[in-house]
Amino acid sequence: MRLLIRADASTVGISWSCPLTRTRLEDIGDVFESEETGLVYPVLRGIPMLNPSNAIVASGITDGTIN
């Protein structure tokens, strides 16, 4: 018997970039943040939604929570 464990993006060292600016995104929980643009991209069921149409304007983020 083998046990397979699915790794998430933070455990395999993947670096994500903003689809608009191509700058690095910061993984802060359930979203990826672009400090340069003030946009965040949601992560749904472990899959980053990095299409520009999924971007959310975040006025502030605290502990991975959009304010």
PDB file of C-alpha atoms in Angstrom:
ATOM      1  CA  MET A   1       0.000   0.000   0.000  1.00  0.00           C
ATOM      2  CA  ARG A   2       1.253   3.490  -0.871  1.00  0.00           C
ATOM      3  CA  LEU A   3       0.131   6.724   0.642  1.00  0.00           C
ATOM      4  CA  LEU A   4       0.224   9.712  -1.709  1.00  0.00           C
ATOM      5  CA  ILE A   5       0.166  13.198  -0.283  1.00  0.00           C
ATOM      6  CA  ARG A   6      -0.659  16.115  -2.536  1.00  0.00           C
ATOM      7  CA  ALA A   7       1.785  18.980  -2.081  1.00  0.00           C
ATOM      8  CA  ASP A   8       0.575  22.551  -2.213  1.00  0.00           C
ATOM      9  CA  ALA A   9       2.422  25.359  -4.011  1.00  0.00           C
ATOM     10  CA  SER A  10       4.225  26.545  -0.875  1.00  0.00           C
ATOM     11  CA  THR A  11       5.818  23.156  -0.187  1.00  0.00           C
ATOM     12  CA  VAL A  12       7.326  22.541  -3.614  1.00  0.00           C
ATOM     13  CA  GLY A  13       9.041  25.907  -4.040  1.00  0.00           C
ATOM     14  CA  ILE A  14       6.965  27.195  -6.951  1.00  0.00           C
ATOM     15  CA  SER A  15       7.268  30.919  -7.566  1.00  0.00           C
ATOM     16  CA  TRP A  16       4.140  32.563  -8.990  1.00  0.00           C
ATOM     17  CA  SER A  17       4.078  35.867 -10.853  1.00  0.00           C
ATOM     18  CA  CYS A  18       1.410  38.478 -11.472  1.00  0.00           C
ATOM     19  CA  PRO A  19      -0.178  38.003 -14.908  1.00  0.00           C
ATOM     20  CA  LEU A  20      -0.307  41.782 -15.400  1.00  0.00           C
ATOM     21  CA  THR A  21       3.147  42.925 -14.250  1.00  0.00           C
ATOM     22  CA  ARG A  22       5.136  39.651 -14.226  1.00  0.00           C
ATOM     23  CA  THR A  23       6.381  40.526 -10.730  1.00  0.00           C
ATOM     24  CA  ARG A  24       6.552  37.964  -7.937  1.00  0.00           C
ATOM     25  CA  LEU A  25       3.373  37.172  -6.001  1.00  0.00           C
ATOM     26  CA  GLU A  26       3.455  36.655  -2.239  1.00  0.00           C
ATOM     27  CA  ASP A  27       1.575  33.612  -0.907  1.00  0.00           C
ATOM     28  CA  ILE A  28      -0.367  34.850   2.126  1.00  0.00           C
ATOM     29  CA  GLY A  29      -2.827  32.044   2.678  1.00  0.00           C
ATOM     30  CA  ASP A  30      -5.965  31.848   0.572  1.00  0.00           C
ATOM     31  CA  VAL A  31      -4.718  34.544  -1.802  1.00  0.00           C
ATOM     32  CA  PHE A  32      -1.598  35.570  -3.691  1.00  0.00           C
ATOM     33  CA  GLU A  33      -0.737  39.254  -3.272  1.00  0.00           C
ATOM     34  CA  SER A  34       0.925  41.605  -5.739  1.00  0.00           C
ATOM     35  CA  GLU A  35       2.386  44.403  -3.619  1.00  0.00           C
ATOM     36  CA  GLU A  36       3.147  46.446  -6.754  1.00  0.00           C
ATOM     37  CA  THR A  37      -0.457  46.559  -7.980  1.00  0.00           C
ATOM     38  CA  GLY A  38      -2.466  46.163  -4.772  1.00  0.00           C
ATOM     39  CA  LEU A  39      -4.256  43.201  -6.340  1.00  0.00           C
ATOM     40  CA  VAL A  40      -4.785  39.769  -4.849  1.00  0.00           C
ATOM     41  CA  TYR A  41      -5.600  36.550  -6.659  1.00  0.00           C
ATOM     42  CA  PRO A  42      -7.721  33.914  -4.879  1.00  0.00           C
ATOM     43  CA  VAL A  43      -6.724  30.288  -4.380  1.00  0.00           C
ATOM     44  CA  LEU A  44      -9.667  27.908  -4.773  1.00  0.00           C
ATOM     45  CA  ARG A  45      -9.267  24.302  -3.633  1.00  0.00           C
ATOM     46  CA  GLY A  46      -5.501  24.726  -3.844  1.00  0.00           C
ATOM     47  CA  ILE A  47      -5.547  26.148  -7.386  1.00  0.00           C
ATOM     48  CA  PRO A  48      -4.336  29.743  -7.860  1.00  0.00           C
ATOM     49  CA  MET A  49      -6.779  31.767  -9.985  1.00  0.00           C
ATOM     50  CA  LEU A  50      -4.203  33.891 -11.828  1.00  0.00           C
ATOM     51  CA  ASN A  51      -6.380  35.184 -14.639  1.00  0.00           C
ATOM     52  CA  PRO A  52      -6.512  39.023 -14.536  1.00  0.00           C
ATOM     53  CA  SER A  53     -10.327  38.823 -14.497  1.00  0.00           C
ATOM     54  CA  ASN A  54     -10.086  37.065 -11.093  1.00  0.00           C
ATOM     55  CA  ALA A  55      -8.001  39.827  -9.506  1.00  0.00           C
ATOM     56  CA  ILE A  56      -9.430  41.610  -6.465  1.00  0.00           C
ATOM     57  CA  VAL A  57      -8.443  45.138  -5.451  1.00  0.00           C
ATOM     58  CA  ALA A  58      -7.414  44.875  -1.806  1.00  0.00           C
ATOM     59  CA  SER A  59      -7.223  48.040   0.254  1.00  0.00           C
ATOM     60  CA  GLY A  60      -5.569  46.115   3.077  1.00  0.00           C
ATOM     61  CA  ILE A  61      -4.658  42.570   4.014  1.00  0.00           C
ATOM     62  CA  THR A  62      -4.150  41.319   7.550  1.00  0.00           C
ATOM     63  CA  ASP A  63      -3.080  37.724   8.227  1.00  0.00           C
ATOM     64  CA  GLY A  64      -4.318  36.583   4.813  1.00  0.00           C
ATOM     65  CA  THR A  65      -7.717  38.266   5.285  1.00  0.00           C
ATOM     66  CA  ILE A  66      -8.789  40.890   2.759  1.00  0.00           C
ATOM     67  CA  ASN A  67     -10.040  44.083   4.465  1.00  0.00           C
TER      68      ASN A  67
END
